[in-house]
Amino acid sequence: MSIFRKETSKLIGVSLLSGDTLHFAILKILNGGSIQFLARKDFQVMKLTAAERKHEMHLLLAETNTKNIEFRHLVMRDRAFTKQFQFPSRNMVEIRQMLRLRLPREIPSAIDEIVYHFHQVKSESKIANIQTTVLLFGVSKDAVNHEYDILRSFGIMPNHIILTTVALSGYLRKTHDATHHLPALLLFGDRGKGEAVLFDAQGIQMSRTFSFDLTDLAHSTDQSVRPILDALDQGGDERSYSMYLAGELYKTEADWLVTRHTIHTLPQAELNPLPMDFLFMAGAETPDEECDEFNLLPEDVKGRIYTANVQKSWAALRASLVSCAVAILLVSVFFSLRTLLGVSYLNRQISILNPDVKEVKDISRKVKFLNRLRLDKIRPIDVFVRIHEQAGSEIQLNELDYNSEDKSIRLKGISISQSAIDRYVKELGGIAWFSKAELQYSESSRDAKDLQFQFAVRASLKSFD
Amino acid sequence: MDKRMSNIISFFSLRKSLMLIIIVLGLTLLNTKWLSSLNFSLDQRSREFSESQLLLESKSEFEGREKELEAFSAFTKAEKNDSKWADVIPGLVADHRLILRQIRPGGEQRKGQFIQEELMVQVDGSIQSFLGFLHALTALEKPIYVSRYVVTARSVGTGFISAEMNIVYLNIKK
């Protein structure tokens, strides 16, 4: 029925900062337990700009064509100090509370520059004995912030921060059936820095760091590792724990070590992974654990920090308001300057056109003057002639008032026929100088012989302006 | 808290922040007023620019009007010697066998870019004489024209009229 079983896998991105180098790998953990490297790269942090960092990481993630990656960040053992606790509970909320109560007494020298994290390293579930072992490790706040800042600049944010000690012991316990050989001591070395982890079924019993010289491994480990082992051996049988070597110490043939202890081989011996890859695999294999940050400061210091935080928030708010106001001012000034540039550009263009424009305006003025003069010279006489022409024999005009200022013509006359008057008014309307002509009045009067009609007409001159 | 943060907090104290905001908002307000005046100026300038362009485009319309412009320069030259232009009128009236009843100056009047000098003239005579007089005025190479006339028949049908005229001298120079 295995063909119906869904193949599940988990993708984990593991990072570790060592000096100015960010080591990063994407690993795939299949449900069978096997682990596979999908991508692996070392970034020279200081040589990359912020944009390049994001771009490089994006390319690396795009190479693997994967989404939903869980990010974990490893913290080197030499950057932290550790302390282990046992609590009679499996409830992590209770454990967290108990830890908060115990920490100030357990670590009296706690200072505000340290951030505390913890790992659950062992949980025993027995009816009578419910115990959870947690390993607390403290890291300098500056160091954590620095590492967070670097990771953020690469566009990644870790879900967990894991101490290498926890990762190594957990990995060894999981990949090698070490339960028959517990307690076990793992010696791991990478680029001259080493870590010794002693662990048993209860959790991590001891964790120390040491340094060594790769070119003179036998002599340097004799000097640095031997005192650690001597200290361990003081309490009892020197062969009471199993010995595992990993990383650069994997193939050490130091006489003092191999003759004194039985060295157990690791399952990855055939693969012979690089020390950093070993750490990556250990980081990827570490189970998800409850983790929290602890602040161990006294209440008055906390109060001061709270006040400082409040002050900081208000200062940030005020700074934001001032920045917004400045931004509005800058935008406004930008628009003003743009408009000013536009005005000055138009001024320049106008000043370039100005001589020609002046010339054209002058010509236009002269032409306008001539046109007006021509009109004013010709119109009075032409109007006079046309009005008399249209009158014919039936209309006798006795008054004609021409006024170019009012643009009006008034005329009075007599006729023996009303129809002749009407026709005359109609014909006046057809004269091109007039916009309209209308009869104002027409009244009959009888003289000695005949019936006569007196009339008045008003016409409007067309405007030629 | 690091030193930089404490510097920032002390810099953005309530009093300083308020002062800064007030100053910045005041500057923004001033700038807004400046911007609105600039916009107004920009509108004017762009209108002026487009008018200038239109004028230049219409320049071709004035080509071939050299004769007219010559006539204009003749007018303007004549203006120099036309300080006593009104003295011509009585002679013209007499030439056309009209009886001069009245002649009096009507003063100066500014109309746009022109200045009009007026002369009130009242004459009696025949229609033909009056028409001849008008023709003579039109033919004068001077900026003279009749702006108003009232012609009344002295006796209807006889052809004798009485006319009141406003004769205008149009002056562009002043």
XYZ file of C-alpha atoms in Angstrom:
639
model
C 0.000 0.000 0.000
C 3.004 2.225 -0.012
C 2.014 3.706 -3.368
C -0.900 5.402 -1.621
C 1.329 6.920 1.008
C 1.925 10.554 0.389
C 5.581 11.424 0.058
C 6.144 14.420 2.310
C 9.273 16.449 2.665
C 10.322 19.500 4.591
C 12.469 22.307 3.303
C 14.747 24.044 5.717
C 17.041 26.983 5.115
C 19.902 27.074 7.606
C 22.161 30.076 8.087
C 25.266 30.672 10.163
C 27.295 33.838 10.433
C 31.020 33.401 10.816
C 33.021 36.597 10.712
C 31.973 38.483 7.582
C 30.723 35.355 5.857
C 27.130 34.220 5.887
C 26.944 30.483 5.267
C 23.606 29.432 3.920
C 22.129 26.166 2.751
C 18.743 24.816 1.763
C 18.158 21.219 2.817
C 15.362 18.836 2.087
C 14.361 16.303 4.725
C 12.397 13.445 3.279
C 9.899 11.590 5.373
C 12.234 8.599 5.300
C 14.668 10.628 7.344
C 17.267 11.112 4.629
C 18.620 14.583 4.145
C 19.576 16.237 0.887
C 21.356 19.502 0.069
C 19.410 21.547 -2.502
C 21.598 24.622 -2.473
C 24.633 25.876 -0.651
C 26.392 29.219 -0.801
C 28.702 31.421 1.239
C 28.067 35.174 1.013
C 30.817 37.716 1.651
C 28.545 40.111 3.499
C 30.712 43.221 3.436
C 31.443 42.939 -0.273
C 27.775 42.989 -1.215
C 25.472 45.976 -1.238
C 22.010 45.677 0.277
C 20.459 45.287 -3.179
C 23.025 42.675 -4.195
C 22.412 40.685 -1.002
C 18.685 40.460 -1.678
C 19.306 39.692 -5.347
C 21.840 36.940 -4.621
C 19.565 35.316 -2.051
C 16.621 35.594 -4.414
C 18.627 33.850 -7.141
C 19.650 31.089 -4.746
C 16.072 30.514 -3.612
C 14.857 30.683 -7.223
C 17.444 28.023 -8.190
C 15.821 25.531 -5.879
C 12.389 26.538 -7.122
C 10.915 26.001 -3.712
C 8.501 27.835 -1.485
C 7.487 27.509 2.130
C 10.997 27.222 3.464
C 11.483 27.260 7.217
C 14.519 29.357 8.120
C 16.756 28.522 11.062
C 19.731 30.453 12.266
C 22.617 28.795 14.086
C 24.469 30.640 16.821
C 28.020 29.493 17.468
C 28.654 28.112 20.928
C 31.566 30.490 21.531
C 29.193 33.455 21.273
C 26.933 32.283 24.083
C 26.965 31.057 27.663
C 24.632 28.241 28.705
C 22.748 26.927 31.688
C 20.496 23.922 31.939
C 17.302 23.581 34.000
C 14.827 20.857 34.794
C 11.187 21.565 35.524
C 8.474 19.238 36.793
C 6.114 20.034 33.967
C 5.585 19.528 30.266
C 3.533 22.654 29.829
C 5.806 25.152 28.111
C 3.788 28.122 29.361
C 4.347 26.948 32.948
C 7.990 26.256 32.204
C 8.384 29.745 30.811
C 6.863 31.231 33.978
C 9.035 29.083 36.238
C 12.064 30.046 34.203
C 11.243 33.702 34.651
C 11.069 33.224 38.425
C 14.258 31.228 38.689
C 16.452 33.098 36.269
C 17.168 36.186 38.381
C 18.407 33.957 41.198
C 20.289 31.548 38.967
C 22.005 34.184 36.908
C 22.560 37.086 39.259
C 24.959 38.819 36.926
C 22.317 39.229 34.265
C 22.726 42.461 32.402
C 20.521 44.223 29.934
C 22.914 43.634 27.074
C 22.145 39.912 26.930
C 19.232 38.192 25.237
C 18.311 34.793 26.675
C 16.867 31.988 24.588
C 16.059 28.492 25.638
C 15.724 25.078 24.034
C 13.771 22.151 25.244
C 16.401 19.410 25.163
C 14.611 16.570 26.908
C 11.082 15.776 27.962
C 10.311 12.685 30.028
C 6.811 11.519 30.299
C 6.263 9.127 33.125
C 3.287 8.903 35.383
C 5.264 9.657 38.479
C 8.034 11.693 36.948
C 7.236 14.406 34.447
C 10.399 16.312 33.801
C 11.385 18.731 31.040
C 14.965 19.771 30.561
C 15.619 23.102 28.940
C 18.907 24.633 27.974
C 19.118 28.375 28.343
C 21.681 30.271 26.383
C 22.463 33.929 26.537
C 23.810 35.907 23.604
C 24.891 39.512 23.483
C 21.993 41.674 22.371
C 24.299 43.570 20.029
C 25.481 40.329 18.449
C 21.912 39.068 17.982
C 20.772 42.381 16.562
C 23.785 42.454 14.254
C 23.033 38.953 12.970
C 19.332 39.751 12.607
C 20.182 42.894 10.653
C 22.395 40.938 8.271
C 19.768 38.234 7.765
C 17.120 40.911 7.188
C 19.357 42.546 4.582
C 19.307 39.221 2.711
C 15.525 39.167 2.924
C 15.258 36.219 5.294
C 13.880 36.045 8.812
C 14.624 32.955 10.890
C 11.792 31.105 12.604
C 14.226 29.666 15.167
C 17.552 30.547 16.669
C 19.454 27.389 17.539
C 22.633 27.022 19.515
C 25.130 24.771 17.714
C 25.519 22.723 20.927
C 21.862 21.782 20.857
C 21.933 21.115 17.117
C 25.008 18.848 17.356
C 23.825 16.817 20.336
C 20.316 16.465 18.903
C 21.647 15.409 15.513
C 23.975 12.824 16.977
C 21.224 11.421 19.138
C 18.897 11.152 16.181
C 21.168 9.925 13.399
C 23.216 7.528 15.472
C 21.613 5.129 17.801
C 23.675 6.421 20.644
C 21.289 5.345 23.341
C 23.436 2.263 23.920
C 26.505 4.396 24.274
C 25.205 7.170 26.501
C 26.489 9.349 27.885
C 28.320 10.477 24.752
C 30.913 13.135 24.133
C 31.040 14.844 20.723
C 34.127 16.756 19.700
C 33.403 19.026 16.744
C 35.903 21.339 15.090
C 35.694 23.890 12.346
C 38.442 26.309 11.226
C 40.381 26.090 14.456
C 37.399 26.423 16.792
C 36.030 23.420 18.599
C 33.139 22.450 20.772
C 32.851 19.581 23.229
C 29.341 18.437 24.094
C 28.605 15.777 26.679
C 25.041 14.583 26.675
C 22.968 11.743 28.026
C 19.348 10.748 28.125
C 18.585 13.649 30.494
C 20.002 16.239 28.164
C 23.240 18.138 27.713
C 25.514 17.605 30.670
C 28.436 19.711 29.647
C 29.397 22.056 26.872
C 32.817 23.631 26.376
C 34.630 25.448 23.616
C 38.254 25.064 22.679
C 40.617 26.021 19.880
C 43.119 23.978 17.917
C 45.657 24.252 15.137
C 44.744 22.194 12.100
C 48.371 21.940 10.974
C 49.374 20.471 14.317
C 46.212 18.739 15.380
C 47.772 16.190 17.743
C 49.719 18.703 19.754
C 47.087 21.466 19.799
C 44.233 19.168 20.848
C 46.499 17.726 23.532
C 46.765 21.225 24.929
C 43.161 22.364 24.537
C 40.944 19.258 24.643
C 42.860 17.182 27.135
C 42.151 19.522 30.105
C 38.404 19.272 29.327
C 38.545 15.508 29.263
C 40.690 15.439 32.410
C 38.101 17.540 34.201
C 35.379 15.139 33.083
C 37.416 12.139 34.159
C 38.091 13.465 37.615
C 34.665 12.321 38.790
C 34.883 8.662 37.805
C 35.765 6.097 35.171
C 37.434 7.723 32.217
C 35.666 5.388 29.789
C 32.212 6.084 31.180
C 31.145 7.964 28.016
C 31.353 7.255 24.308
C 33.485 9.463 22.090
C 32.426 10.878 18.695
C 34.547 13.076 16.450
C 33.156 15.368 13.775
C 34.134 18.227 11.528
C 37.851 18.889 11.197
C 38.507 16.622 14.144
C 36.956 13.669 12.324
C 40.220 12.129 11.274
C 42.415 13.154 14.153
C 44.950 10.551 15.025
C 46.235 12.137 18.172
C 47.833 9.319 20.140
C 46.741 10.592 23.503
C 43.115 10.510 22.326
C 42.838 7.314 20.322
C 44.664 5.246 22.914
C 42.606 6.630 25.755
C 39.090 6.445 24.248
C 37.101 4.236 21.962
C 36.101 6.386 19.003
C 32.679 5.590 17.546
C 32.140 6.239 13.890
C 29.392 8.497 12.687
C 26.906 7.361 10.041
C 28.074 10.168 7.748
C 31.634 8.889 7.822
C 31.374 7.614 4.262
C 30.065 10.977 3.088
C 32.820 12.798 4.938
C 30.879 16.104 4.956
C 32.583 19.412 5.397
C 32.369 20.751 8.956
C 29.952 23.506 7.902
C 27.738 20.991 6.077
C 27.716 18.863 9.202
C 26.470 21.859 11.157
C 23.838 22.594 8.496
C 22.562 19.022 8.652
C 22.498 19.207 12.443
C 20.602 22.516 12.303
C 18.090 21.116 9.808
C 17.504 17.997 11.909
C 16.883 19.866 15.162
C 13.241 19.441 16.039
C 10.999 22.482 16.346
C 10.985 23.597 19.924
C 9.349 26.155 22.074
C 11.588 29.108 22.293
C 11.344 32.442 23.990
C 13.396 35.475 24.818
C 13.853 36.488 28.438
C 14.486 39.795 30.002
C 16.104 39.415 33.419
C 16.411 43.028 34.330
C 15.288 44.339 37.763
C 11.903 46.026 37.879
C 13.306 49.545 38.210
C 15.583 48.952 35.212
C 12.622 47.500 33.322
C 10.663 50.604 34.282
C 13.439 52.792 32.984
C 13.578 50.781 29.778
C 9.785 51.017 29.472
C 9.972 54.771 29.980
C 12.803 54.967 27.480
C 10.773 52.876 25.041
C 7.768 55.129 25.521
C 10.021 58.142 25.028
C 11.458 56.454 21.978
C 7.970 55.792 20.612
C 6.900 59.373 21.192
C 10.151 60.613 19.688
C 9.548 58.317 16.722
C 5.993 59.679 16.410
C 7.219 63.251 16.619
C 10.016 62.471 14.175
C 7.455 60.903 11.824
C 5.224 63.975 12.061
C 8.151 66.291 11.442
C 9.301 64.058 8.565
C 5.785 64.082 7.082
C 5.632 67.872 7.364
C 9.093 68.171 5.810
C 8.080 65.718 3.062
C 4.955 67.796 2.344
C 7.113 70.919 2.266
C 9.607 69.264 -0.065
C 6.847 68.064 -2.397
C 5.323 71.538 -2.347
C 8.721 73.136 -3.021
C 9.298 70.618 -5.800
C 6.049 71.654 -7.496
C 6.894 75.320 -6.973
C 10.335 74.899 -8.492
C 8.877 72.946 -11.389
C 6.342 75.715 -12.003
C 9.078 78.335 -11.633
C 11.146 76.506 -14.231
C 8.087 76.399 -16.486
C 7.526 80.147 -16.069
C 11.179 80.967 -16.725
C 11.170 78.675 -19.771
C 8.080 80.440 -21.138
C 9.668 83.824 -20.376
C 12.728 82.815 -22.371
C 10.595 81.599 -25.256
C 8.488 84.756 -25.180
C 11.591 86.952 -25.123
C 12.914 85.010 -28.131
C 9.628 85.551 -29.995
C 9.214 89.101 -28.747
C 10.959 91.046 -31.587
C 8.944 89.203 -34.235
C 5.772 89.561 -32.196
C 6.366 93.288 -31.813
C 6.862 93.613 -35.525
C 3.686 91.661 -36.274
C 1.747 93.643 -33.680
C 2.956 96.874 -35.229
C 1.952 95.727 -38.697
C -1.376 94.509 -37.325
C -1.977 97.866 -35.665
C -1.217 99.720 -38.854
C -3.422 97.459 -40.932
C -6.191 97.764 -38.381
C -5.873 101.540 -38.490
C -6.008 101.565 -42.290
C -8.985 99.225 -42.364
C -10.869 101.293 -39.883
C -10.019 104.514 -41.680
C -11.036 103.052 -45.009
C -14.306 101.903 -43.543
C -14.978 105.198 -41.809
C -14.174 107.156 -44.967
C -16.256 105.118 -47.384
C -19.241 104.152 -45.280
C -20.897 107.562 -44.721
C -21.047 108.431 -48.392
C -21.931 104.920 -49.530
C -24.735 104.688 -46.988
C -26.011 108.095 -48.104
C -25.991 107.088 -51.784
C -27.606 103.678 -51.250
C -30.364 105.015 -49.040
C -31.264 107.537 -51.735
C -30.919 104.976 -54.522
C -33.360 102.601 -52.830
C -35.833 105.406 -52.233
C -36.776 105.710 -55.909
C -39.589 108.037 -56.958
C -42.233 106.898 -54.464
C -40.261 107.757 -51.349
C -39.190 111.251 -50.452
C -36.703 111.492 -47.598
C -36.677 114.594 -45.482
C -34.229 113.614 -42.720
C -31.260 111.250 -42.513
C -29.226 110.774 -39.372
C -26.049 108.726 -39.711
C -24.128 107.980 -36.520
C -21.064 105.697 -36.673
C -20.536 105.948 -32.905
C -23.981 104.507 -32.148
C -23.816 102.385 -35.276
C -27.301 103.566 -36.148
C -29.137 105.213 -39.016
C -32.400 107.065 -38.580
C -34.345 108.378 -41.503
C -37.695 110.039 -41.955
C -39.686 110.550 -45.113
C -43.063 110.638 -46.815
C -44.723 108.432 -49.382
C -48.093 108.165 -51.003
C -48.094 104.389 -50.613
C -47.704 102.258 -47.525
C -46.681 99.331 -49.648
C -43.886 101.477 -51.090
C -42.717 102.208 -47.548
C -42.783 98.525 -46.654
C -40.858 97.643 -49.800
C -38.382 100.405 -49.101
C -37.745 99.143 -45.556
C -37.281 95.634 -46.906
C -34.786 96.857 -49.493
C -32.916 98.828 -46.853
C -32.502 95.546 -44.939
C -30.698 94.168 -47.981
C -27.985 96.839 -47.932
C -24.702 95.219 -46.919
C -23.818 97.948 -44.406
C -26.880 97.200 -42.283
C -27.439 94.331 -39.924
C -31.144 95.110 -39.765
C -33.633 97.791 -40.754
C -37.057 98.262 -39.180
C -39.962 100.585 -39.591
C -40.474 102.603 -36.447
C -43.716 104.210 -37.380
C -45.804 104.987 -40.410
C -48.844 107.233 -40.151
C -51.177 108.688 -42.683
C -51.909 112.384 -43.075
C -54.029 114.168 -45.595
C -52.778 117.327 -47.231
C -54.770 119.541 -49.540
C -54.953 117.017 -52.342
C -53.793 113.478 -51.467
C -53.366 110.977 -48.708
C -49.736 110.764 -47.555
C -47.822 108.495 -45.187
C -45.129 109.810 -42.917
C -42.685 107.212 -41.728
C -39.505 106.703 -39.753
C -36.992 103.879 -40.168
C -34.209 102.808 -37.917
C -31.333 100.671 -39.182
C -28.284 99.275 -37.388
C -24.817 99.370 -38.881
C -22.900 96.127 -39.031
C -19.896 95.926 -36.777
C -16.594 95.247 -38.607
C -14.318 95.255 -35.557
C 19.805 52.886 24.685
C 22.645 53.900 22.460
C 23.952 57.412 22.167
C 22.524 57.974 18.710
C 19.025 57.119 19.862
C 19.300 59.385 22.893
C 20.476 62.157 20.587
C 17.477 61.592 18.342
C 15.096 61.595 21.335
C 16.595 64.804 22.691
C 16.479 66.390 19.243
C 12.829 65.510 18.754
C 11.668 66.885 22.087
C 8.045 67.995 22.237
C 8.926 71.685 22.150
C 11.423 71.390 19.327
C 9.104 69.108 17.347
C 6.207 71.542 17.721
C 8.426 74.416 16.674
C 9.712 72.440 13.732
C 6.213 71.430 12.657
C 4.945 75.007 12.977
C 7.931 76.343 11.023
C 7.621 73.686 8.358
C 3.850 74.151 8.038
C 4.354 77.929 7.889
C 6.908 77.473 5.142
C 4.532 75.100 3.369
C 1.760 77.701 3.577
C 4.052 80.398 2.201
C 5.205 78.051 -0.492
C 1.603 77.222 -1.373
C 0.859 80.929 -1.834
C 3.980 81.295 -3.918
C 2.929 78.252 -5.911
C -0.522 79.690 -6.586
C 0.993 82.986 -7.766
C 3.432 81.015 -9.906
C 0.549 79.045 -11.371
C -1.267 82.279 -12.151
C 1.884 83.644 -13.777
C 2.347 80.382 -15.658
C -1.232 80.598 -17.003
C -0.660 84.173 -18.132
C 2.654 83.366 -19.712
C 1.353 80.301 -21.505
C -1.586 82.369 -22.828
C 0.822 85.067 -23.919
C 3.064 82.476 -25.529
C 0.213 80.848 -27.459
C -1.019 84.301 -28.556
C 2.493 85.157 -29.725
C 2.645 81.926 -31.667
C -0.744 82.622 -33.246
C 0.406 86.128 -34.138
C 3.550 84.786 -35.756
C 1.500 82.225 -37.655
C -0.692 85.078 -38.955
C 2.367 87.016 -40.110
C 1.946 85.559 -43.595
C -1.450 87.262 -43.823
C 0.243 90.654 -43.765
C 2.573 89.836 -46.617
C 1.747 91.702 -49.811
C 0.301 94.646 -47.959
C 3.306 96.849 -48.527
C 1.214 99.377 -50.374
C -1.143 99.703 -47.461
C 1.732 100.155 -45.113
C 3.117 102.797 -47.430
C -0.246 104.520 -47.242
C -0.023 104.346 -43.498
C 3.425 105.902 -43.481
C 2.037 108.608 -45.800
C -0.713 109.233 -43.248
C 1.703 109.381 -40.361
C 4.003 111.716 -42.313
C 1.036 113.907 -43.097
C 0.077 114.026 -39.436
C 3.216 116.031 -38.709
C 1.937 118.862 -40.854
C -1.740 118.419 -39.986
C -1.893 120.452 -36.824
C -4.223 122.831 -38.659
C -6.159 120.226 -40.608
C -9.496 121.920 -39.784
C -8.466 124.909 -41.887
C -8.982 122.800 -45.019
C -12.722 122.335 -44.390
C -14.061 125.828 -45.120
C -12.204 125.780 -48.460
C -13.732 122.397 -49.334
C -17.191 123.656 -48.379
C -16.779 126.671 -50.616
C -15.360 124.544 -53.467
C -18.578 122.486 -53.482
C -20.882 125.489 -53.432
C -22.176 124.835 -49.981
C -23.013 127.567 -47.530
C -21.051 127.224 -44.308
C -23.410 127.997 -41.455
C -21.323 126.974 -38.529
C -17.921 125.449 -37.756
C -16.575 124.766 -34.289
C -14.058 122.325 -32.726
C -15.496 119.372 -30.798
C -12.454 118.479 -28.742
C -10.287 115.404 -28.460
C -11.377 111.934 -27.489
C -9.270 108.822 -26.880
C -10.707 105.627 -28.424
C -8.461 102.646 -27.716
C -5.126 103.234 -29.389
C -6.460 106.151 -31.426
C -7.160 109.764 -30.619
C -10.025 111.483 -32.368
C -10.143 115.232 -32.939
C -13.638 116.374 -33.868
C -14.977 119.309 -35.821
C -18.678 120.236 -35.892
C -19.703 121.653 -39.278
C -23.148 122.869 -40.420
C -23.751 123.564 -44.114
C -26.627 124.291 -46.472
C -26.816 123.429 -50.154
C -27.915 120.875 -52.697
C -27.662 117.136 -52.250
C -25.190 116.915 -55.134
C -22.966 119.520 -53.515
C -23.129 117.687 -50.234
C -22.263 114.423 -51.979
C -19.388 116.125 -53.736
C -18.195 117.449 -50.402
C -18.301 113.939 -48.893
C -16.412 112.559 -51.892
C -13.775 115.225 -51.480
C -13.369 114.354 -47.795
C -13.018 110.647 -48.649
C -10.457 111.355 -51.334
C -8.255 113.405 -49.003
C -4.990 111.596 -48.257
C -5.522 112.324 -44.624
C -7.097 110.337 -41.794
C -10.268 112.394 -41.992
C -13.807 111.012 -42.117
C -17.375 111.882 -41.183
C -18.511 110.119 -38.049
C -21.996 111.573 -37.921
C -24.231 113.591 -40.119
C -27.851 114.709 -39.964
C -29.205 115.717 -43.322
C -32.549 117.519 -43.370
C -34.442 118.475 -46.504
C -35.095 122.200 -46.359
C -38.090 121.755 -48.617
C -39.097 118.245 -49.548
C -38.498 117.373 -53.166
C -36.435 120.467 -53.971
C -33.076 118.812 -53.365
C -31.901 121.529 -50.998
C -30.692 120.293 -47.696
C -29.266 121.398 -44.456
C -26.531 119.105 -42.990
C -24.803 118.943 -39.624
C -21.598 116.882 -39.581
C -19.026 115.658 -37.120
C -15.750 115.471 -39.030
C -13.080 113.412 -37.304
C -9.330 113.486 -37.612
C -8.033 110.080 -36.515
C -4.637 110.278 -34.889
C -2.547 107.213 -34.172
C 0.648 108.941 -33.209
C -0.247 110.391 -29.854
